[in-house]
Tab-separated table of N, CA and C in Angstrom:
chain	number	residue	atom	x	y	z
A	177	UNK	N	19.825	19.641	12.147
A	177	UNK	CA	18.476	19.842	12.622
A	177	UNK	C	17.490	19.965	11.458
A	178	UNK	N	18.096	20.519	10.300
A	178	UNK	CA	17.023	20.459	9.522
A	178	UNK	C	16.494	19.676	8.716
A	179	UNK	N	17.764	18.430	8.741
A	179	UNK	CA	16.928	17.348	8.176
A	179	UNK	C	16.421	16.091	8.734
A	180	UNK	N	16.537	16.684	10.557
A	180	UNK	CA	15.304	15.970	11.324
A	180	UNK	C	14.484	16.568	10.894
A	181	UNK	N	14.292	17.943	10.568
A	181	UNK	CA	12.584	18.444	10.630
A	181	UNK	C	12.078	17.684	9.415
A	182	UNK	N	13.140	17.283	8.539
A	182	UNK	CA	12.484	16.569	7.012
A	182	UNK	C	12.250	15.618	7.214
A	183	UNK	N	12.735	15.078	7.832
A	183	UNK	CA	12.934	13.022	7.994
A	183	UNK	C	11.551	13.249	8.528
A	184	UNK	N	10.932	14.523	9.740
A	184	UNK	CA	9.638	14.095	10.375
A	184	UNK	C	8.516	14.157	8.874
A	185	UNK	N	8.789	14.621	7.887
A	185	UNK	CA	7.735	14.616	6.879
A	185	UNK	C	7.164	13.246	6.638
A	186	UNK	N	8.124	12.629	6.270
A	186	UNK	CA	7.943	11.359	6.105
A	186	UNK	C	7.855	10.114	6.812
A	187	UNK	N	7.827	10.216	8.345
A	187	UNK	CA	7.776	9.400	9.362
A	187	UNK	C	6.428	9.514	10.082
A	188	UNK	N	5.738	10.545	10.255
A	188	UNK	CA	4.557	11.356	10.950
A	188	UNK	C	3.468	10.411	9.621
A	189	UNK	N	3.461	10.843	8.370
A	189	UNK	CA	2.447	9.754	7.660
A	189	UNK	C	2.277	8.168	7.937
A	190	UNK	N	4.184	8.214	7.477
A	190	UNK	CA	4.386	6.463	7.968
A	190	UNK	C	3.371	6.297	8.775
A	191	UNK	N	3.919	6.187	10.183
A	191	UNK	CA	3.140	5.946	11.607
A	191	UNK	C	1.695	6.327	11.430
A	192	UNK	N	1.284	7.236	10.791
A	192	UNK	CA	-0.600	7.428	10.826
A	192	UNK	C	-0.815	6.491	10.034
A	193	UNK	N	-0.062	6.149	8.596
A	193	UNK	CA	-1.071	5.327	7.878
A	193	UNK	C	-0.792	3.428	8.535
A	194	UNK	N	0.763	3.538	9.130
A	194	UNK	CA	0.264	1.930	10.017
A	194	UNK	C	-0.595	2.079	11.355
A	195	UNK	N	-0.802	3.285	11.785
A	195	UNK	CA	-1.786	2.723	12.709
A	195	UNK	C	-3.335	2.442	12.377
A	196	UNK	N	-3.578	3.694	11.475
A	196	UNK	CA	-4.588	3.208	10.563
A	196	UNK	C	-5.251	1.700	10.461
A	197	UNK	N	-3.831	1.073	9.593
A	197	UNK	CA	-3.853	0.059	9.268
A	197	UNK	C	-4.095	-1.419	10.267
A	198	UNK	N	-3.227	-0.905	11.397
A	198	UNK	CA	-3.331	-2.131	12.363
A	198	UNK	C	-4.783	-1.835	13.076
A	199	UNK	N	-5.075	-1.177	13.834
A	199	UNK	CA	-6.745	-0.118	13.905
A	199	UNK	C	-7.646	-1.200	13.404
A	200	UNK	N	-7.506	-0.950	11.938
A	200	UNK	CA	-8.915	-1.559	10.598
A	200	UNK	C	-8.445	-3.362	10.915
A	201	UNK	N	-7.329	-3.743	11.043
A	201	UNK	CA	-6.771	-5.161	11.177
A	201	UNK	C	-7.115	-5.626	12.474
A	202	UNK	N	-7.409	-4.829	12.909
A	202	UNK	CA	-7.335	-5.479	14.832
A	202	UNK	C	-9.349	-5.315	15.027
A	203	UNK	N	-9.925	-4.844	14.298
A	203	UNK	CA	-11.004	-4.823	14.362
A	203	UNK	C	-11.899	-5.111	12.679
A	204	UNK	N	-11.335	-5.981	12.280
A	204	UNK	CA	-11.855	-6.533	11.032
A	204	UNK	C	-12.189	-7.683	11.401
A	205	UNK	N	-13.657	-8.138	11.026
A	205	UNK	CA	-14.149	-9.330	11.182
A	205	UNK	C	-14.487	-10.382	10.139
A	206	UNK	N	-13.792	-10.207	8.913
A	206	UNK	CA	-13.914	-10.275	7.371
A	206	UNK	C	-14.547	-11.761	7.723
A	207	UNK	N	-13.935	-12.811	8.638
A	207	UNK	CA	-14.039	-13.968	8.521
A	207	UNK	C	-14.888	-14.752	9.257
A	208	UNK	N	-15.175	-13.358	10.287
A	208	UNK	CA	-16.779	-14.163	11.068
A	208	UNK	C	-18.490	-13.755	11.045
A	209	UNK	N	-18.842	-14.450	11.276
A	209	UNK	CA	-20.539	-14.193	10.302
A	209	UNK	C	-21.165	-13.119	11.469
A	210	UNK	N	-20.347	-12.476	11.970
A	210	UNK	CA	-20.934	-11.081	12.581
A	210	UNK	C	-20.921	-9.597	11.707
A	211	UNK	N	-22.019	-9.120	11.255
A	211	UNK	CA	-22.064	-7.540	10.540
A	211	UNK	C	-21.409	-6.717	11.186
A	212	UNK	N	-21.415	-6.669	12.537
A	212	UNK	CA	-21.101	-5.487	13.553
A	212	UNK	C	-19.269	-5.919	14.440
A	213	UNK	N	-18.990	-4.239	14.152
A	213	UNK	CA	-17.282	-4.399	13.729
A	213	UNK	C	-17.257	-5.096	15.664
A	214	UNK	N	-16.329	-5.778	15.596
A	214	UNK	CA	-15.829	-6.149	17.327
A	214	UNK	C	-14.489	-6.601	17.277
A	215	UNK	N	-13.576	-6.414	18.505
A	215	UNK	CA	-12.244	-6.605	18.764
A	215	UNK	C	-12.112	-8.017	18.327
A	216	UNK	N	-11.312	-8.121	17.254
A	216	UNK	CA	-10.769	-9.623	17.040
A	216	UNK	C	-9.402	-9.950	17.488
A	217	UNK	N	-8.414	-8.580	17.726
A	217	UNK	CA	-7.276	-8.998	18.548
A	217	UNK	C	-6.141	-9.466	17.356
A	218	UNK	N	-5.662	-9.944	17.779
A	218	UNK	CA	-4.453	-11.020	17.095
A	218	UNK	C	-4.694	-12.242	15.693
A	219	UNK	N	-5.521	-12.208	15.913
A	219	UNK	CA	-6.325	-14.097	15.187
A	219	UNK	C	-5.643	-13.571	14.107
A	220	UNK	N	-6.294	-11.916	13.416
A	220	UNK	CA	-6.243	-11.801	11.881
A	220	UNK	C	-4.427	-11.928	11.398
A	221	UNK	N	-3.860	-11.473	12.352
A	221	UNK	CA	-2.413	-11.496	12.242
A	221	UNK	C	-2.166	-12.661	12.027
A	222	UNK	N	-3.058	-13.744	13.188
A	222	UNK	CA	-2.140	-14.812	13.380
A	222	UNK	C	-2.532	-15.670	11.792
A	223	UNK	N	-3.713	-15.536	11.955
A	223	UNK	CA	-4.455	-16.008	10.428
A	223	UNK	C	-3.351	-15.768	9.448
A	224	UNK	N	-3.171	-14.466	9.182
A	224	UNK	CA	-2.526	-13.930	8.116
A	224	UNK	C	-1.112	-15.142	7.757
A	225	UNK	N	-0.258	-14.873	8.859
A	225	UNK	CA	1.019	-15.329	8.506
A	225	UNK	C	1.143	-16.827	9.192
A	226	UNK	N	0.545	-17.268	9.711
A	226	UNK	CA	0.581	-18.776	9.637
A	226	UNK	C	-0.160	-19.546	9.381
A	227	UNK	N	-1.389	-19.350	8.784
A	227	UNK	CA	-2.215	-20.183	8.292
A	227	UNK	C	-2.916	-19.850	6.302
A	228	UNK	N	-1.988	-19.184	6.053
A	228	UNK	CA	-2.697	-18.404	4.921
A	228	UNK	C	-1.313	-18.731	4.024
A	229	UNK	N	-1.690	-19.782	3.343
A	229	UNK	CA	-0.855	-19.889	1.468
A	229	UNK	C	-0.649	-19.057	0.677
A	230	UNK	N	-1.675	-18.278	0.886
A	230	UNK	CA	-1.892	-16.996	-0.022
A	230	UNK	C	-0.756	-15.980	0.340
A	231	UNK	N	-0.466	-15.873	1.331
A	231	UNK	CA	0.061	-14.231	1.666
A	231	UNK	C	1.117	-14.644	1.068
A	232	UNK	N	2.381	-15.635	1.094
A	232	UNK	CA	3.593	-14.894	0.690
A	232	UNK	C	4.000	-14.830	-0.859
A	233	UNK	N	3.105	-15.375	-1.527
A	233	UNK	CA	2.844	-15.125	-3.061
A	233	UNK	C	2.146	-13.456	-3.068
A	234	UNK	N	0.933	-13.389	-2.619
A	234	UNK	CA	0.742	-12.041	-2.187
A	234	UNK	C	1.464	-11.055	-1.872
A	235	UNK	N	2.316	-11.034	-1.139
A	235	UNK	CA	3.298	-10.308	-0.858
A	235	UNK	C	4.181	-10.041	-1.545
A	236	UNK	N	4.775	-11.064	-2.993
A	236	UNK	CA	5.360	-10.590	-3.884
A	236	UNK	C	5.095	-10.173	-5.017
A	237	UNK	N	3.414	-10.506	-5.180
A	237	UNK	CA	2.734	-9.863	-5.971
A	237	UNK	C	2.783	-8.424	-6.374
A	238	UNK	N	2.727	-8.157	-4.956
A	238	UNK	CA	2.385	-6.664	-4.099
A	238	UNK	C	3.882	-5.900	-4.898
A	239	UNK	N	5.015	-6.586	-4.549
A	239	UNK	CA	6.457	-5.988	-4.803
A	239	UNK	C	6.549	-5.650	-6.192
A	240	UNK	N	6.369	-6.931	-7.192
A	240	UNK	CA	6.442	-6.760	-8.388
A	240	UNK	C	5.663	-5.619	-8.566
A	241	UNK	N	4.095	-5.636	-8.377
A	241	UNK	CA	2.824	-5.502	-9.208
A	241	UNK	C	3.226	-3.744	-8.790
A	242	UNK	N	3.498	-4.251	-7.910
A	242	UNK	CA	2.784	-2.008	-7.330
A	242	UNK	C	4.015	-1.465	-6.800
A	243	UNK	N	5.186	-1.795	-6.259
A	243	UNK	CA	6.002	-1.210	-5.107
A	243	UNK	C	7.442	-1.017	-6.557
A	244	UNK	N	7.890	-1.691	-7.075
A	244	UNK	CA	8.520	-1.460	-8.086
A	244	UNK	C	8.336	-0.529	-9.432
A	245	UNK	N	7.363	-0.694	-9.930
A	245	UNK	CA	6.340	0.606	-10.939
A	245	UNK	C	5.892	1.732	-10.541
A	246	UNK	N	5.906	2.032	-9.045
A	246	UNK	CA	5.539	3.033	-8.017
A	246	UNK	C	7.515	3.731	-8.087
A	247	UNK	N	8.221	3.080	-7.778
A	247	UNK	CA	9.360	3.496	-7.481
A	247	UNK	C	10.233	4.024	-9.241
A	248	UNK	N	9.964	3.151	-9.992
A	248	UNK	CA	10.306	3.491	-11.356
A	248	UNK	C	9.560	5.254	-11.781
A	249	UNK	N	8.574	5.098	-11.218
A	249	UNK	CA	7.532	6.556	-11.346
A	249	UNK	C	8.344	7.900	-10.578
A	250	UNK	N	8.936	7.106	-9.661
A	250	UNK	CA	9.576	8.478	-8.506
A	250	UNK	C	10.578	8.495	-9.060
A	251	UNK	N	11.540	7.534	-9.945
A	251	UNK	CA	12.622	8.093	-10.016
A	251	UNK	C	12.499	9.018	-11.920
A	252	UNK	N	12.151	8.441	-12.304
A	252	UNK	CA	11.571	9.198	-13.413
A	252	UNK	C	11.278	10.651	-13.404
A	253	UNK	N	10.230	10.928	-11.989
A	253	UNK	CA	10.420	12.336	-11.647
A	253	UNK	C	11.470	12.863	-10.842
A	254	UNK	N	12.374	12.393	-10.405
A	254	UNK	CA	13.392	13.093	-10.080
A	254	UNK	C	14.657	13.264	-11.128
A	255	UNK	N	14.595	12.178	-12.336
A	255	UNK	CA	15.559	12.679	-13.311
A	255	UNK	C	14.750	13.774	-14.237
A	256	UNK	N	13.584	14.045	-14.420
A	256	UNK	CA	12.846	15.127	-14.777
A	256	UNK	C	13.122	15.980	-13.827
A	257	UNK	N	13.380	16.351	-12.434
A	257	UNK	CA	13.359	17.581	-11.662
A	257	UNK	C	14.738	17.794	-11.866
A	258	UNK	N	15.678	16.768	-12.441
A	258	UNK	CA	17.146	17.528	-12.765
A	258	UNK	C	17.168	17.672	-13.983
A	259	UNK	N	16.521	17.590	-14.675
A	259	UNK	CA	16.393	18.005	-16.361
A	259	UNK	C	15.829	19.207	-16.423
A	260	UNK	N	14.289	19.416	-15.778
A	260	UNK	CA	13.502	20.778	-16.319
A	260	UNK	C	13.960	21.422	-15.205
A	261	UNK	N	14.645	21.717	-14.289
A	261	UNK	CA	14.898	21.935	-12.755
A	261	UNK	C	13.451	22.603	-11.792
A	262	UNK	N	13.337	22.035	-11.763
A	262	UNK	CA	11.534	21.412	-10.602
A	262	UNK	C	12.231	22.102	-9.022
A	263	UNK	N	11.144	22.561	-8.592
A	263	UNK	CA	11.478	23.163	-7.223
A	263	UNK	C	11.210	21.579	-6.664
A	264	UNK	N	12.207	21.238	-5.063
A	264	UNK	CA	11.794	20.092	-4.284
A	264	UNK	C	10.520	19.397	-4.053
A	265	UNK	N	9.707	21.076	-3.656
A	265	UNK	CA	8.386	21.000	-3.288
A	265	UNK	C	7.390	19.985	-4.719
A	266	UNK	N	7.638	20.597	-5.694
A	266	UNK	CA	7.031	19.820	-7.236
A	266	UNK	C	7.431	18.768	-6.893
A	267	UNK	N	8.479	18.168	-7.072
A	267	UNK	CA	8.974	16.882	-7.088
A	267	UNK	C	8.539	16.233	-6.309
A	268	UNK	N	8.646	16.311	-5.116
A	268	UNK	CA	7.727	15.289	-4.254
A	268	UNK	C	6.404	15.413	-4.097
A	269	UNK	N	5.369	15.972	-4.413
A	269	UNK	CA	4.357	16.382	-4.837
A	269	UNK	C	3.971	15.593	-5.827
A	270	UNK	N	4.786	15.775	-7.060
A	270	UNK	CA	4.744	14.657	-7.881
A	270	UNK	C	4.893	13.106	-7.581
A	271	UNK	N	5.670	12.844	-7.468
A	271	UNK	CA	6.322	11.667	-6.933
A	271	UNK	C	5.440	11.023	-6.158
A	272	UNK	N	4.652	11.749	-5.403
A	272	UNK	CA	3.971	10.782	-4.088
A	272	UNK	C	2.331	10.429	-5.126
A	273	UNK	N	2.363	11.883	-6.048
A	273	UNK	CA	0.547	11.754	-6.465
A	273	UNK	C	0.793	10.271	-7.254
A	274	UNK	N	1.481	10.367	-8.056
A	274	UNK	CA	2.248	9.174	-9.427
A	274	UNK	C	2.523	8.181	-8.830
A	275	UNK	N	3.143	7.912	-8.110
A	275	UNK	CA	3.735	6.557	-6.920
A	275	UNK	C	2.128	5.925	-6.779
A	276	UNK	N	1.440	6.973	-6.252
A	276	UNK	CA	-0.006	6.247	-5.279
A	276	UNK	C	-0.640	5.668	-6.567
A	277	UNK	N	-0.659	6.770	-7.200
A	277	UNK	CA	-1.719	6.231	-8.407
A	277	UNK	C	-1.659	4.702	-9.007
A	278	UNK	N	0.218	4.995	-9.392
A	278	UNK	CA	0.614	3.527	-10.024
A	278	UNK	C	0.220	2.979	-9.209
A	279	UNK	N	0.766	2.651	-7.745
A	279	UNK	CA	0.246	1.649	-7.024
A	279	UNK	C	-1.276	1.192	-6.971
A	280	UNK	N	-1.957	2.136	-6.657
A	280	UNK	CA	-3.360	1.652	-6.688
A	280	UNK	C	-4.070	1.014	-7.744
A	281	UNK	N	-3.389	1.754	-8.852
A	281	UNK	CA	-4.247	1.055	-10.517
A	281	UNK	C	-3.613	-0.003	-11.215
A	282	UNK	N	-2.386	-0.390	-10.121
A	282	UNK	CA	-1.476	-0.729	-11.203
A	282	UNK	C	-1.759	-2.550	-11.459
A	283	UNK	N	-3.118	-3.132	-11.121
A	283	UNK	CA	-3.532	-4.367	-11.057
A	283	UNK	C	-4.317	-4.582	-12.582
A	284	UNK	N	-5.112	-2.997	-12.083
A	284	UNK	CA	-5.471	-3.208	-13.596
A	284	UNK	C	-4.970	-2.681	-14.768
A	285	UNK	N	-3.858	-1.546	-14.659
A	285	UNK	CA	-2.754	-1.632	-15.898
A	285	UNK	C	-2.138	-2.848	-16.422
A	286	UNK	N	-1.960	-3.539	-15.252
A	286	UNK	CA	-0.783	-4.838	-15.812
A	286	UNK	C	-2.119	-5.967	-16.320
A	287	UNK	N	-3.121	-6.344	-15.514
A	287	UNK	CA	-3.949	-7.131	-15.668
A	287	UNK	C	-5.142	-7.530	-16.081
A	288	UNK	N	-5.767	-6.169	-16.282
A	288	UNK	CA	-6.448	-5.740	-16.746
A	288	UNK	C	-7.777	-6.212	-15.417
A	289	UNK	N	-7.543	-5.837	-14.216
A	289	UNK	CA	-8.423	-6.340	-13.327
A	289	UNK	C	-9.421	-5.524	-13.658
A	290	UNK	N	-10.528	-5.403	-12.632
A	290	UNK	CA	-11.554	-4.206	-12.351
A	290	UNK	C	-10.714	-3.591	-11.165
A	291	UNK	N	-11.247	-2.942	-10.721
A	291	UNK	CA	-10.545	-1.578	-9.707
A	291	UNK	C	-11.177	-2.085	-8.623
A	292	UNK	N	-10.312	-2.337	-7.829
A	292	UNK	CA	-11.048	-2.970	-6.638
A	292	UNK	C	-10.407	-2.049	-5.246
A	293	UNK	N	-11.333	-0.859	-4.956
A	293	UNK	CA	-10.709	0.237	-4.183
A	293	UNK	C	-11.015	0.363	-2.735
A	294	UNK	N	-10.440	-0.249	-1.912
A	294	UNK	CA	-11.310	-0.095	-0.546
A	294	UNK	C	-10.065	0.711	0.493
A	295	UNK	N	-10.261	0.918	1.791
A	295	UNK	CA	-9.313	1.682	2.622
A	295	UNK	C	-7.844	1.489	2.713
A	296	UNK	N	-7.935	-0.275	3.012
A	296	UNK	CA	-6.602	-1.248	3.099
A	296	UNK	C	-5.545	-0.877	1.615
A	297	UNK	N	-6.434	-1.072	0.558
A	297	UNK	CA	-5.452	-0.593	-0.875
A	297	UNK	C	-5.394	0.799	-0.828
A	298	UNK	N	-6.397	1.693	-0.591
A	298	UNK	CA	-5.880	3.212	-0.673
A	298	UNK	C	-4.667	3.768	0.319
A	299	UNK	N	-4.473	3.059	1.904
A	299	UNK	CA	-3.393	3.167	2.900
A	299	UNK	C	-2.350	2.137	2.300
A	300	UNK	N	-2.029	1.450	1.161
A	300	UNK	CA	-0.969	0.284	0.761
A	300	UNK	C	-0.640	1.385	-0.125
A	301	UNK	N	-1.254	2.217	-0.947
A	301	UNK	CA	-1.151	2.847	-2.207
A	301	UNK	C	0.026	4.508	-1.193
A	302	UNK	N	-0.814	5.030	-0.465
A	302	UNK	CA	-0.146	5.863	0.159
A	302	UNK	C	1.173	5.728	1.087
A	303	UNK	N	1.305	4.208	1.890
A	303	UNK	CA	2.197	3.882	2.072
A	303	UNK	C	3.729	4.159	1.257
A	304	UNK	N	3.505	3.324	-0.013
A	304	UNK	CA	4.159	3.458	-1.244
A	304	UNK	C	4.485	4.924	-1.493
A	305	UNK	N	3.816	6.120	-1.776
A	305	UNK	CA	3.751	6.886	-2.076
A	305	UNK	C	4.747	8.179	-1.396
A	306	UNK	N	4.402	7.208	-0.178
A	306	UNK	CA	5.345	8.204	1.329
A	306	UNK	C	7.028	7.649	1.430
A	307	UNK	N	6.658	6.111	0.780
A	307	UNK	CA	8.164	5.345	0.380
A	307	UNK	C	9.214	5.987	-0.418
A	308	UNK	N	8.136	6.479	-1.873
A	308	UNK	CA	8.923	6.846	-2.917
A	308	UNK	C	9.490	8.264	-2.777
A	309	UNK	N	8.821	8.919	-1.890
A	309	UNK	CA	9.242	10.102	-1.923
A	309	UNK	C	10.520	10.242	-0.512
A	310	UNK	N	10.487	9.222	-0.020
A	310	UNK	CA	11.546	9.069	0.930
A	310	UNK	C	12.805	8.801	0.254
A	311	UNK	N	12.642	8.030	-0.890
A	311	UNK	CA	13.817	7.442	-1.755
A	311	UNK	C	14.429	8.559	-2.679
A	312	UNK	N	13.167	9.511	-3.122
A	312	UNK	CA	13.799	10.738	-3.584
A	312	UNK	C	14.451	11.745	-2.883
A	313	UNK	N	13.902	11.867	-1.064
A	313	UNK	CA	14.736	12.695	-0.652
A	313	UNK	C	16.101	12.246	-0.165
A	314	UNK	N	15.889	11.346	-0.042
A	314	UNK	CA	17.656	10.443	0.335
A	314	UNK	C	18.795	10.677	-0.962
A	315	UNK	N	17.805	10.411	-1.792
A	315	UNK	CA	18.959	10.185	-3.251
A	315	UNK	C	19.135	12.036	-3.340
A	316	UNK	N	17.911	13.150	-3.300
A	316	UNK	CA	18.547	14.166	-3.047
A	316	UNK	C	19.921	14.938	-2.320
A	317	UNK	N	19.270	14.238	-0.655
A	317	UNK	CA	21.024	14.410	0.190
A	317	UNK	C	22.119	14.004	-0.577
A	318	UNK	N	21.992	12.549	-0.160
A	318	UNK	CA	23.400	12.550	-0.896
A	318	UNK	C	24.275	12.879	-1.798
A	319	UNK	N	23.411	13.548	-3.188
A	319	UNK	CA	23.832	14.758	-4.156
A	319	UNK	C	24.234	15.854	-3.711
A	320	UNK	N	23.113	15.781	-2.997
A	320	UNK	CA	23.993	17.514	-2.269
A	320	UNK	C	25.171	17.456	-1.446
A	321	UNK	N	25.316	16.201	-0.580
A	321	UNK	CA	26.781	15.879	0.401
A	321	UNK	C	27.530	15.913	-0.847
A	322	UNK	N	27.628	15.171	-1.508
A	322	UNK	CA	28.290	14.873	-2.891
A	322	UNK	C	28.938	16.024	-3.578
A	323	UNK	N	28.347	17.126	-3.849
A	323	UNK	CA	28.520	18.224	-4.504
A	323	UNK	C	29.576	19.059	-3.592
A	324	UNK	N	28.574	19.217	-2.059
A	324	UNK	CA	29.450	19.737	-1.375
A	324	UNK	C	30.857	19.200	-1.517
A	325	UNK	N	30.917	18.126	-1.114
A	325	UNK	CA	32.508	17.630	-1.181
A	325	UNK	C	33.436	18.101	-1.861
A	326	UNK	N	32.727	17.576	-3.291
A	326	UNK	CA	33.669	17.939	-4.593
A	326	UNK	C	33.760	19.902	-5.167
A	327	UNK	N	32.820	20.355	-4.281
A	327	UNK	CA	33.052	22.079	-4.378
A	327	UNK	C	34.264	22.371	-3.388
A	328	UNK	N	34.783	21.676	-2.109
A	328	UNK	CA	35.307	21.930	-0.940
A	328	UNK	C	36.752	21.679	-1.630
């Protein structure tokens, strides 16, 4: 039971920041010459993944650029929380602030872009952030199953 109550830490963001996301997607009009937000439905989806060259280069952009350097960041702080011994709470605390950050800046670390900061990258950045710290509490359990074992 108690590590449903944990798993909900990290599932309860999940789900807010994709609905968020589908929300801003289902009512984004980026592509029609109307100012004023209105239900576009499906199109942008459909736009997205079958008519758009761009996305699946994009999409690995995304992996390399931010989701990998985000995850190198979390695990970094978790071999630091077994080095300086870091309460859980620090560690993922850490992990999620460092994860987001890399992710969000990490266009113009590698590329030297300008900062291009709007809702969609700040919910991609937190996404990530809620990822990495999922990867730290998993790799936590299983240390601890682990330990247990070999104490038994």
């Amino acid at each position: 039971m108690k590590v449903l109550k944990q798993l909900l830490w990290f599932i309860v963001p999940t789900v807010l920041v994709w609905i968020f996301v589908i929300l801003y997607l289902l009512f984004c009009n980026e592509f029609s010459n109307s100012n004023s937000p209105s239900f576009s439905g499906y199109a942008n989806y459909l736009r997205l993944f079958l008519n758009n060259s761009v996305f699946p280069k994009a999409l690995l952009n995304t992996l390399f650029i931010s989701f990998i350097p985000a995850v190198l960041v979390s695990a970094i702080t978790y071999i630091s929380k077994l080095i300086f011994k870091f309460s859980p709470v620090f560690m993922y605390v850490t992990a999620f602030v460092f994860s987001t950050l890399v992710a969000l800046f990490s266009h113009t670390i590698f590329f030297g872009e300008p900062i291009n900061i709007n809702l969609f990258s700040i919910a991609t950045a937190i996404q990530i952030g809620i990822i990495c710290c999922f990867i730290c509490w998993i790799i936590n359990i299983i240390k601890t199953k682990a330990q247990n074992r070999i104490s038994k």
